[in-house]
Amino acid sequence: MPFSTLIERGMISPGAKLTDAKRRVKALVRADGAIAHGETVGSIHRIGALVQGLEACNGWTFWHVETKGGLTSIDALRAEVRAGME
């Protein structure tokens, strides 16, 4: 499923900040489902790889968002959506 599904379902808002688990890097969520790190815009996977200096990255497991329950992996939010589809 595309990252934009979380935005469409109101689980993450445009303008929200994503961060890694250790809160060392941040990216801004855009309304179109892309994320921005500084002036660089791309997918959760591309920007995740870029900030780590890697060729590839599973953005679902790398990025987290602050929720009422604390720092939550966007993969956990994706799992909630998937569970609701079954």
mmCIF file of N, CA and C in Angstrom:
data_model
loop_
_atom_site.group_PDB
_atom_site.id
_atom_site.type_symbol
_atom_site.label_atom_id
_atom_site.label_comp_id
_atom_site.label_asym_id
_atom_site.label_seq_id
_atom_site.Cartn_x
_atom_site.Cartn_y
_atom_site.Cartn_z
ATOM 1 N N MET A 1 0.845 -1.178 0.000
ATOM 2 C CA MET A 1 0.000 0.000 0.000
ATOM 3 C C MET A 1 0.888 1.237 0.000
ATOM 4 N N PRO A 2 0.468 2.268 -0.649
ATOM 5 C CA PRO A 2 1.276 3.496 -0.662
ATOM 6 C C PRO A 2 1.212 4.238 0.685
ATOM 7 N N PHE A 3 2.277 4.941 1.003
ATOM 8 C CA PHE A 3 2.332 5.743 2.226
ATOM 9 C C PHE A 3 1.173 6.737 2.274
ATOM 10 N N SER A 4 0.753 7.239 1.118
ATOM 11 C CA SER A 4 -0.333 8.224 1.074
ATOM 12 C C SER A 4 -1.639 7.689 1.659
ATOM 13 N N THR A 5 -1.789 6.371 1.735
ATOM 14 C CA THR A 5 -2.993 5.786 2.336
ATOM 15 C C THR A 5 -3.114 6.207 3.799
ATOM 16 N N LEU A 6 -1.989 6.288 4.506
ATOM 17 C CA LEU A 6 -2.029 6.720 5.906
ATOM 18 C C LEU A 6 -2.486 8.173 6.015
ATOM 19 N N ILE A 7 -2.126 8.979 5.041
ATOM 20 C CA ILE A 7 -2.548 10.381 5.011
ATOM 21 C C ILE A 7 -4.040 10.452 4.689
ATOM 22 N N GLU A 8 -4.463 9.717 3.670
ATOM 23 C CA GLU A 8 -5.865 9.715 3.268
ATOM 24 C C GLU A 8 -6.782 9.262 4.391
ATOM 25 N N ARG A 9 -6.319 8.338 5.216
ATOM 26 C CA ARG A 9 -7.121 7.819 6.331
ATOM 27 C C ARG A 9 -7.003 8.659 7.596
ATOM 28 N N GLY A 10 -6.228 9.738 7.537
ATOM 29 C CA GLY A 10 -6.092 10.643 8.675
ATOM 30 C C GLY A 10 -5.197 10.125 9.793
ATOM 31 N N MET A 11 -4.412 9.105 9.499
ATOM 32 C CA MET A 11 -3.522 8.548 10.524
ATOM 33 C C MET A 11 -2.252 9.376 10.671
ATOM 34 N N ILE A 12 -1.857 10.033 9.597
ATOM 35 C CA ILE A 12 -0.732 10.964 9.590
ATOM 36 C C ILE A 12 -1.188 12.198 8.815
ATOM 37 N N SER A 13 -0.912 13.352 9.350
ATOM 38 C CA SER A 13 -1.334 14.592 8.702
ATOM 39 C C SER A 13 -0.209 15.194 7.875
ATOM 40 N N PRO A 14 -0.563 15.846 6.767
ATOM 41 C CA PRO A 14 0.451 16.614 6.050
ATOM 42 C C PRO A 14 1.061 17.629 7.025
ATOM 43 N N GLY A 15 2.354 17.776 6.978
ATOM 44 C CA GLY A 15 3.039 18.674 7.908
ATOM 45 C C GLY A 15 3.588 17.961 9.135
ATOM 46 N N ALA A 16 3.172 16.707 9.344
ATOM 47 C CA ALA A 16 3.697 15.939 10.476
ATOM 48 C C ALA A 16 5.181 15.659 10.241
ATOM 49 N N LYS A 17 5.890 15.462 11.330
ATOM 50 C CA LYS A 17 7.314 15.152 11.235
ATOM 51 C C LYS A 17 7.524 13.668 11.467
ATOM 52 N N LEU A 18 8.249 13.051 10.557
ATOM 53 C CA LEU A 18 8.688 11.672 10.740
ATOM 54 C C LEU A 18 10.100 11.724 11.288
ATOM 55 N N THR A 19 10.472 10.706 12.046
ATOM 56 C CA THR A 19 11.810 10.626 12.601
ATOM 57 C C THR A 19 12.253 9.167 12.646
ATOM 58 N N ASP A 20 13.538 8.967 12.782
ATOM 59 C CA ASP A 20 14.022 7.600 12.977
ATOM 60 C C ASP A 20 13.779 7.226 14.443
ATOM 61 N N ALA A 21 13.985 5.965 14.779
ATOM 62 C CA ALA A 21 13.694 5.476 16.136
ATOM 63 C C ALA A 21 14.498 6.198 17.210
ATOM 64 N N LYS A 22 15.677 6.692 16.865
ATOM 65 C CA LYS A 22 16.522 7.387 17.847
ATOM 66 C C LYS A 22 16.375 8.904 17.765
ATOM 67 N N ARG A 23 15.451 9.349 16.927
ATOM 68 C CA ARG A 23 15.132 10.780 16.765
ATOM 69 C C ARG A 23 16.329 11.614 16.328
ATOM 70 N N ARG A 24 17.171 11.017 15.502
ATOM 71 C CA ARG A 24 18.347 11.739 15.004
ATOM 72 C C ARG A 24 18.052 12.521 13.735
ATOM 73 N N VAL A 25 17.176 11.996 12.891
ATOM 74 C CA VAL A 25 16.846 12.679 11.636
ATOM 75 C C VAL A 25 15.343 12.875 11.545
ATOM 76 N N LYS A 26 14.962 13.916 10.810
ATOM 77 C CA LYS A 26 13.542 14.225 10.664
ATOM 78 C C LYS A 26 13.218 14.476 9.199
ATOM 79 N N ALA A 27 11.967 14.237 8.865
ATOM 80 C CA ALA A 27 11.457 14.544 7.533
ATOM 81 C C ALA A 27 10.025 15.031 7.691
ATOM 82 N N LEU A 28 9.604 15.858 6.769
ATOM 83 C CA LEU A 28 8.283 16.467 6.807
ATOM 84 C C LEU A 28 7.359 15.746 5.831
ATOM 85 N N VAL A 29 6.164 15.392 6.303
ATOM 86 C CA VAL A 29 5.173 14.712 5.463
ATOM 87 C C VAL A 29 4.475 15.734 4.576
ATOM 88 N N ARG A 30 4.413 15.429 3.299
ATOM 89 C CA ARG A 30 3.718 16.298 2.340
ATOM 90 C C ARG A 30 2.346 15.716 2.013
ATOM 91 N N ALA A 31 1.443 16.553 1.573
ATOM 92 C CA ALA A 31 0.073 16.131 1.267
ATOM 93 C C ALA A 31 0.014 15.099 0.140
ATOM 94 N N ASP A 32 1.012 15.110 -0.737
ATOM 95 C CA ASP A 32 0.998 14.192 -1.878
ATOM 96 C C ASP A 32 1.553 12.805 -1.553
ATOM 97 N N GLY A 33 1.943 12.579 -0.289
ATOM 98 C CA GLY A 33 2.466 11.280 0.111
ATOM 99 C C GLY A 33 3.975 11.185 0.059
ATOM 100 N N ALA A 34 4.630 12.208 -0.426
ATOM 101 C CA ALA A 34 6.093 12.259 -0.406
ATOM 102 C C ALA A 34 6.518 12.825 0.942
ATOM 103 N N ILE A 35 7.812 12.717 1.234
ATOM 104 C CA ILE A 35 8.347 13.362 2.426
ATOM 105 C C ILE A 35 9.533 14.227 2.011
ATOM 106 N N ALA A 36 9.809 15.235 2.819
ATOM 107 C CA ALA A 36 10.896 16.164 2.507
ATOM 108 C C ALA A 36 11.898 16.183 3.657
ATOM 109 N N HIS A 37 13.154 16.101 3.275
ATOM 110 C CA HIS A 37 14.275 16.264 4.214
ATOM 111 C C HIS A 37 15.069 17.438 3.667
ATOM 112 N N GLY A 38 14.922 18.586 4.306
ATOM 113 C CA GLY A 38 15.513 19.802 3.749
ATOM 114 C C GLY A 38 14.833 20.107 2.423
ATOM 115 N N GLU A 39 15.629 20.337 1.406
ATOM 116 C CA GLU A 39 15.101 20.634 0.072
ATOM 117 C C GLU A 39 14.836 19.376 -0.747
ATOM 118 N N THR A 40 15.235 18.214 -0.237
ATOM 119 C CA THR A 40 15.100 16.966 -0.982
ATOM 120 C C THR A 40 13.751 16.323 -0.695
ATOM 121 N N VAL A 41 13.042 15.980 -1.756
ATOM 122 C CA VAL A 41 11.709 15.387 -1.649
ATOM 123 C C VAL A 41 11.733 14.018 -2.315
ATOM 124 N N GLY A 42 11.081 13.049 -1.680
ATOM 125 C CA GLY A 42 11.005 11.726 -2.274
ATOM 126 C C GLY A 42 10.141 10.804 -1.447
ATOM 127 N N SER A 43 10.212 9.529 -1.758
ATOM 128 C CA SER A 43 9.427 8.521 -1.054
ATOM 129 C C SER A 43 10.029 8.246 0.326
ATOM 130 N N ILE A 44 9.258 7.554 1.164
ATOM 131 C CA ILE A 44 9.762 7.180 2.482
ATOM 132 C C ILE A 44 11.003 6.305 2.347
ATOM 133 N N HIS A 45 11.067 5.524 1.287
ATOM 134 C CA HIS A 45 12.200 4.631 1.074
ATOM 135 C C HIS A 45 13.435 5.407 0.592
ATOM 136 N N ARG A 46 13.236 6.273 -0.380
ATOM 137 C CA ARG A 46 14.354 7.042 -0.948
ATOM 138 C C ARG A 46 14.969 7.978 0.088
ATOM 139 N N ILE A 47 14.137 8.698 0.816
ATOM 140 C CA ILE A 47 14.661 9.649 1.804
ATOM 141 C C ILE A 47 15.282 8.893 2.983
ATOM 142 N N GLY A 48 14.703 7.772 3.365
ATOM 143 C CA GLY A 48 15.292 6.947 4.419
ATOM 144 C C GLY A 48 16.692 6.490 4.050
ATOM 145 N N ALA A 49 16.855 6.053 2.802
ATOM 146 C CA ALA A 49 18.181 5.628 2.335
ATOM 147 C C ALA A 49 19.136 6.816 2.310
ATOM 148 N N LEU A 50 18.678 7.938 1.801
ATOM 149 C CA LEU A 50 19.509 9.130 1.691
ATOM 150 C C LEU A 50 20.060 9.569 3.045
ATOM 151 N N VAL A 51 19.205 9.658 4.055
ATOM 152 C CA VAL A 51 19.657 10.163 5.355
ATOM 153 C C VAL A 51 20.603 9.193 6.057
ATOM 154 N N GLN A 52 20.575 7.924 5.645
ATOM 155 C CA GLN A 52 21.479 6.930 6.230
ATOM 156 C C GLN A 52 22.716 6.685 5.374
ATOM 157 N N GLY A 53 22.755 7.307 4.190
ATOM 158 C CA GLY A 53 23.873 7.096 3.294
ATOM 159 C C GLY A 53 23.893 5.695 2.706
ATOM 160 N N LEU A 54 22.712 5.121 2.519
ATOM 161 C CA LEU A 54 22.587 3.766 1.993
ATOM 162 C C LEU A 54 22.006 3.769 0.591
ATOM 163 N N GLU A 55 22.151 2.648 -0.095
ATOM 164 C CA GLU A 55 21.566 2.486 -1.433
ATOM 165 C C GLU A 55 20.060 2.300 -1.367
ATOM 166 N N ALA A 56 19.580 1.595 -0.332
ATOM 167 C CA ALA A 56 18.154 1.287 -0.209
ATOM 168 C C ALA A 56 17.757 1.301 1.259
ATOM 169 N N CYS A 57 16.459 1.432 1.488
ATOM 170 C CA CYS A 57 15.933 1.473 2.849
ATOM 171 C C CYS A 57 14.470 1.056 2.811
ATOM 172 N N ASN A 58 14.063 0.270 3.799
ATOM 173 C CA ASN A 58 12.639 -0.003 3.975
ATOM 174 C C ASN A 58 12.094 1.138 4.827
ATOM 175 N N GLY A 59 11.510 2.115 4.169
ATOM 176 C CA GLY A 59 10.993 3.292 4.859
ATOM 177 C C GLY A 59 9.919 2.972 5.878
ATOM 178 N N TRP A 60 9.179 1.894 5.651
ATOM 179 C CA TRP A 60 8.119 1.512 6.595
ATOM 180 C C TRP A 60 8.699 1.211 7.979
ATOM 181 N N THR A 61 9.837 0.562 8.038
ATOM 182 C CA THR A 61 10.414 0.214 9.338
ATOM 183 C C THR A 61 11.356 1.293 9.861
ATOM 184 N N PHE A 62 11.879 2.136 8.994
ATOM 185 C CA PHE A 62 12.811 3.184 9.413
ATOM 186 C C PHE A 62 12.104 4.370 10.064
ATOM 187 N N TRP A 63 11.021 4.830 9.451
ATOM 188 C CA TRP A 63 10.363 6.057 9.901
ATOM 189 C C TRP A 63 9.345 5.806 11.004
ATOM 190 N N HIS A 64 9.261 6.765 11.915
ATOM 191 C CA HIS A 64 8.326 6.749 13.038
ATOM 192 C C HIS A 64 7.636 8.107 13.112
ATOM 193 N N VAL A 65 6.495 8.130 13.788
ATOM 194 C CA VAL A 65 5.756 9.377 13.984
ATOM 195 C C VAL A 65 5.311 9.433 15.441
ATOM 196 N N GLU A 66 5.260 10.632 15.978
ATOM 197 C CA GLU A 66 4.807 10.818 17.355
ATOM 198 C C GLU A 66 3.285 10.727 17.387
ATOM 199 N N THR A 67 2.760 9.853 18.238
ATOM 200 C CA THR A 67 1.311 9.700 18.405
ATOM 201 C C THR A 67 0.982 9.905 19.886
ATOM 202 N N LYS A 68 -0.288 9.826 20.217
ATOM 203 C CA LYS A 68 -0.695 9.958 21.622
ATOM 204 C C LYS A 68 -0.034 8.892 22.479
ATOM 205 N N GLY A 69 0.235 7.738 21.890
ATOM 206 C CA GLY A 69 0.866 6.643 22.614
ATOM 207 C C GLY A 69 2.383 6.685 22.602
ATOM 208 N N GLY A 70 2.960 7.716 22.018
ATOM 209 C CA GLY A 70 4.416 7.834 21.934
ATOM 210 C C GLY A 70 4.901 7.634 20.513
ATOM 211 N N LEU A 71 6.183 7.407 20.365
ATOM 212 C CA LEU A 71 6.789 7.234 19.053
ATOM 213 C C LEU A 71 6.340 5.891 18.466
ATOM 214 N N THR A 72 5.740 5.942 17.277
ATOM 215 C CA THR A 72 5.156 4.754 16.645
ATOM 216 C C THR A 72 5.719 4.582 15.249
ATOM 217 N N SER A 73 6.087 3.375 14.920
ATOM 218 C CA SER A 73 6.557 3.049 13.573
ATOM 219 C C SER A 73 5.418 3.239 12.584
ATOM 220 N N ILE A 74 5.727 3.795 11.412
ATOM 221 C CA ILE A 74 4.665 3.919 10.410
ATOM 222 C C ILE A 74 4.258 2.537 9.909
ATOM 223 N N ASP A 75 5.113 1.544 10.097
ATOM 224 C CA ASP A 75 4.769 0.170 9.744
ATOM 225 C C ASP A 75 3.638 -0.338 10.635
ATOM 226 N N ALA A 76 3.624 0.066 11.904
ATOM 227 C CA ALA A 76 2.537 -0.314 12.816
ATOM 228 C C ALA A 76 1.226 0.318 12.359
ATOM 229 N N LEU A 77 1.285 1.549 11.865
ATOM 230 C CA LEU A 77 0.075 2.199 11.343
ATOM 231 C C LEU A 77 -0.408 1.479 10.085
ATOM 232 N N ARG A 78 0.522 1.083 9.246
ATOM 233 C CA ARG A 78 0.169 0.339 8.038
ATOM 234 C C ARG A 78 -0.488 -0.988 8.420
ATOM 235 N N ALA A 79 0.008 -1.641 9.462
ATOM 236 C CA ALA A 79 -0.582 -2.903 9.928
ATOM 237 C C ALA A 79 -2.022 -2.702 10.393
ATOM 238 N N GLU A 80 -2.296 -1.567 11.030
ATOM 239 C CA GLU A 80 -3.662 -1.262 11.451
ATOM 240 C C GLU A 80 -4.585 -1.153 10.251
ATOM 241 N N VAL A 81 -4.124 -0.480 9.215
ATOM 242 C CA VAL A 81 -4.930 -0.334 7.988
ATOM 243 C C VAL A 81 -5.169 -1.706 7.375
ATOM 244 N N ARG A 82 -4.125 -2.494 7.265
ATOM 245 C CA ARG A 82 -4.255 -3.836 6.692
ATOM 246 C C ARG A 82 -5.235 -4.691 7.489
ATOM 247 N N ALA A 83 -5.166 -4.605 8.816
ATOM 248 C CA ALA A 83 -6.065 -5.390 9.664
ATOM 249 C C ALA A 83 -7.522 -4.987 9.433
ATOM 250 N N GLY A 84 -7.734 -3.705 9.195
ATOM 251 C CA GLY A 84 -9.082 -3.222 8.924
ATOM 252 C C GLY A 84 -9.613 -3.613 7.570
ATOM 253 N N MET A 85 -8.732 -4.009 6.665
ATOM 254 C CA MET A 85 -9.131 -4.415 5.306
ATOM 255 C C MET A 85 -9.535 -5.884 5.252
ATOM 256 N N GLU A 86 -9.170 -6.648 6.266
ATOM 257 C CA GLU A 86 -9.450 -8.099 6.243
ATOM 258 C C GLU A 86 -10.888 -8.398 6.597
#
